Amino acid sequence: MAEDRRGPGRTRGPRGRRGSRRSGEDRGAVFVEFAAMVPFMMLALALVWQVLLLGVTAMYASHGAAEAARQAAVTPDDLERIDEEARKRVRAPWDAEDVLSTEIVERDGGRYARVSLDMPVFLPGTSGPWQITGEAKVVTEVTPRGLPDPGEADR
């Protein structure tokens, strides 16, 4: 065997490396470690995807509530029209009848449009047990039927 340049007594292995029995034992370790990490990488990717779906669902709930509040300010008695306008701001499959619900609630002396969306689990269109809710205050332009007119109280 050829003597190493670093000094006498050091020899190189058959392929030019320093002779060591352990160098051959490490072959394939990177492949095995990568294969062991794949499930964890897939889990991390699935969690990131679920968080993205959460954000998109919350965004649609907020947009739908804002549109419902705008429509409720103009036509406070037409709940079908309010629901229709809220659905226009939400993309499929979040706008399905069994996924999106719209209601007008009264709280703290004000009226609010509330849009609730079922939270998808891993794929849009598959509903989970959670709901994401968006609310927007209705700034009344027309007094709803059945409520006293604010101008009549001053008389």
CSV table of C-alpha atoms in Angstrom, one decimal:
chain,number,residue,atom,x,y,z
A,1,MET,CA,0.0,0.0,0.0
A,2,ALA,CA,1.1,3.6,-0.6
A,3,GLU,CA,2.3,5.6,2.3
A,4,ASP,CA,0.3,8.7,3.2
A,5,ARG,CA,1.9,12.1,2.7
A,6,ARG,CA,1.3,13.0,6.3
A,7,GLY,CA,3.9,10.7,7.7
A,8,PRO,CA,5.1,7.1,8.0
A,9,GLY,CA,2.7,4.5,9.2
A,10,ARG,CA,-0.4,6.0,7.7
A,11,THR,CA,-1.7,4.1,4.7
A,12,ARG,CA,-4.6,4.7,2.3
A,13,GLY,CA,-7.3,2.1,1.7
A,14,PRO,CA,-7.8,0.4,-1.6
A,15,ARG,CA,-9.6,3.4,-3.1
A,16,GLY,CA,-7.4,6.1,-2.0
A,17,ARG,CA,-9.1,6.8,1.4
A,18,ARG,CA,-7.5,6.2,4.7
A,19,GLY,CA,-8.0,2.6,5.6
A,20,SER,CA,-11.0,2.1,8.0
A,21,ARG,CA,-13.4,-0.7,8.5
A,22,ARG,CA,-16.1,1.8,9.5
A,23,SER,CA,-16.3,3.8,6.2
A,24,GLY,CA,-18.2,1.0,4.5
A,25,GLU,CA,-20.7,0.8,7.3
A,26,ASP,CA,-22.1,4.3,6.7
A,27,ARG,CA,-23.3,3.6,3.2
A,28,GLY,CA,-27.0,4.3,2.8
A,29,ALA,CA,-27.3,6.2,6.1
A,30,VAL,CA,-28.5,9.3,4.4
A,31,PHE,CA,-31.2,7.4,2.6
A,32,VAL,CA,-32.4,5.7,5.8
A,33,GLU,CA,-32.4,9.0,7.7
A,34,PHE,CA,-34.4,10.7,4.8
A,35,ALA,CA,-36.9,7.8,4.8
A,36,ALA,CA,-37.3,8.2,8.5
A,37,MET,CA,-38.0,11.9,8.2
A,38,VAL,CA,-40.5,11.7,5.4
A,39,PRO,CA,-43.5,11.1,7.7
A,40,PHE,CA,-42.6,14.0,9.9
A,41,MET,CA,-42.2,16.3,6.9
A,42,MET,CA,-45.6,15.2,5.6
A,43,LEU,CA,-47.2,15.9,9.0
A,44,ALA,CA,-45.6,19.4,9.0
A,45,LEU,CA,-46.9,20.0,5.5
A,46,ALA,CA,-50.4,18.8,6.5
A,47,LEU,CA,-50.4,21.2,9.5
A,48,VAL,CA,-49.3,24.1,7.4
A,49,TRP,CA,-52.0,23.3,4.9
A,50,GLN,CA,-54.7,23.1,7.6
A,51,VAL,CA,-53.6,26.5,9.0
A,52,LEU,CA,-53.8,27.9,5.5
A,53,LEU,CA,-57.4,26.6,5.2
A,54,LEU,CA,-58.2,28.1,8.6
A,55,GLY,CA,-57.0,31.5,7.3
A,56,VAL,CA,-58.9,31.3,4.0
A,57,THR,CA,-62.1,30.3,5.9
A,58,ALA,CA,-61.7,33.2,8.3
A,59,MET,CA,-61.1,35.6,5.4
A,60,TYR,CA,-64.3,34.4,3.7
A,61,ALA,CA,-66.3,34.6,6.9
A,62,SER,CA,-65.2,38.2,7.4
A,63,HIS,CA,-65.9,39.2,3.7
A,64,GLY,CA,-69.3,37.6,3.8
A,65,ALA,CA,-70.2,39.3,7.1
A,66,ALA,CA,-69.1,42.7,5.7
A,67,GLU,CA,-71.3,42.2,2.6
A,68,ALA,CA,-74.2,41.0,4.7
A,69,ALA,CA,-73.9,44.1,6.9
A,70,ARG,CA,-73.9,46.3,3.8
A,71,GLN,CA,-77.0,44.7,2.4
A,72,ALA,CA,-78.7,44.7,5.8
A,73,ALA,CA,-78.2,48.4,6.0
A,74,VAL,CA,-80.1,48.9,2.8
A,75,THR,CA,-82.7,46.1,3.0
A,76,PRO,CA,-83.0,45.2,6.7
A,77,ASP,CA,-86.1,43.1,6.3
A,78,ASP,CA,-85.0,40.9,3.3
A,79,LEU,CA,-83.0,38.1,4.9
A,80,GLU,CA,-82.9,36.1,1.6
A,81,ARG,CA,-81.2,39.1,-0.1
A,82,ILE,CA,-78.8,39.5,2.7
A,83,ASP,CA,-77.8,35.8,2.5
A,84,GLU,CA,-77.5,36.0,-1.3
A,85,GLU,CA,-75.1,39.0,-1.1
A,86,ALA,CA,-73.0,37.3,1.6
A,87,ARG,CA,-72.7,34.2,-0.6
A,88,LYS,CA,-71.5,36.3,-3.6
A,89,ARG,CA,-68.3,37.2,-1.6
A,90,VAL,CA,-67.5,33.6,-0.8
A,91,ARG,CA,-66.0,31.1,-3.3
A,92,ALA,CA,-67.1,27.5,-3.7
A,93,PRO,CA,-67.1,25.2,-1.9
A,94,TRP,CA,-67.4,27.5,1.1
A,95,ASP,CA,-70.6,29.0,-0.2
A,96,ALA,CA,-72.7,25.8,-0.1
A,97,GLU,CA,-76.0,25.8,1.7
A,98,ASP,CA,-74.8,23.3,4.4
A,99,VAL,CA,-71.5,25.2,4.9
A,100,LEU,CA,-72.4,28.9,5.1
A,101,SER,CA,-75.1,30.4,7.4
A,102,THR,CA,-76.0,34.1,7.7
A,103,GLU,CA,-78.0,35.7,10.4
A,104,ILE,CA,-78.6,39.2,11.8
A,105,VAL,CA,-78.2,39.4,15.6
A,106,GLU,CA,-78.9,42.3,18.0
A,107,ARG,CA,-76.4,42.8,20.8
A,108,ASP,CA,-75.4,45.8,22.9
A,109,GLY,CA,-78.0,48.0,21.3
A,110,GLY,CA,-76.6,47.4,17.8
A,111,ARG,CA,-77.3,45.0,14.9
A,112,TYR,CA,-74.6,42.8,13.6
A,113,ALA,CA,-74.4,40.5,10.5
A,114,ARG,CA,-73.0,37.2,11.4
A,115,VAL,CA,-71.7,34.7,8.9
A,116,SER,CA,-70.6,31.2,10.0
A,117,LEU,CA,-68.6,28.8,7.9
A,118,ASP,CA,-67.9,25.2,8.6
A,119,MET,CA,-64.1,24.7,8.9
A,120,PRO,CA,-62.8,22.3,6.2
A,121,VAL,CA,-60.6,19.4,7.3
A,122,PHE,CA,-57.7,19.0,5.0
A,123,LEU,CA,-59.7,19.4,1.8
A,124,PRO,CA,-62.1,22.3,1.0
A,125,GLY,CA,-65.6,20.8,0.8
A,126,THR,CA,-65.1,18.4,3.8
A,127,SER,CA,-66.6,19.9,6.8
A,128,GLY,CA,-65.3,19.4,10.3
A,129,PRO,CA,-66.9,20.0,13.7
A,130,TRP,CA,-65.7,23.6,14.0
A,131,GLN,CA,-67.2,26.8,12.7
A,132,ILE,CA,-65.5,30.0,11.9
A,133,THR,CA,-67.6,33.1,12.5
A,134,GLY,CA,-67.3,36.6,11.1
A,135,GLU,CA,-69.3,39.6,12.3
A,136,ALA,CA,-69.8,43.1,11.0
A,137,LYS,CA,-71.8,45.9,12.5
A,138,VAL,CA,-74.9,47.0,10.5
A,139,VAL,CA,-75.0,50.8,10.1
A,140,THR,CA,-78.7,51.3,9.7
A,141,GLU,CA,-79.8,53.5,6.8
A,142,VAL,CA,-83.4,52.3,6.7
A,143,THR,CA,-85.3,51.5,9.9
A,144,PRO,CA,-86.4,47.9,9.9
A,145,ARG,CA,-90.1,47.2,10.2
A,146,GLY,CA,-91.2,46.5,13.7
A,147,LEU,CA,-88.5,48.7,15.3
A,148,PRO,CA,-89.3,52.2,16.5
A,149,ASP,CA,-88.0,55.0,14.4
A,150,PRO,CA,-85.2,56.9,16.2
A,151,GLY,CA,-86.7,60.2,15.0
A,152,GLU,CA,-90.1,59.5,16.7
A,153,ALA,CA,-88.6,59.2,20.2
A,154,ASP,CA,-87.6,62.9,20.1
A,155,ARG,CA,-91.2,64.1,19.5
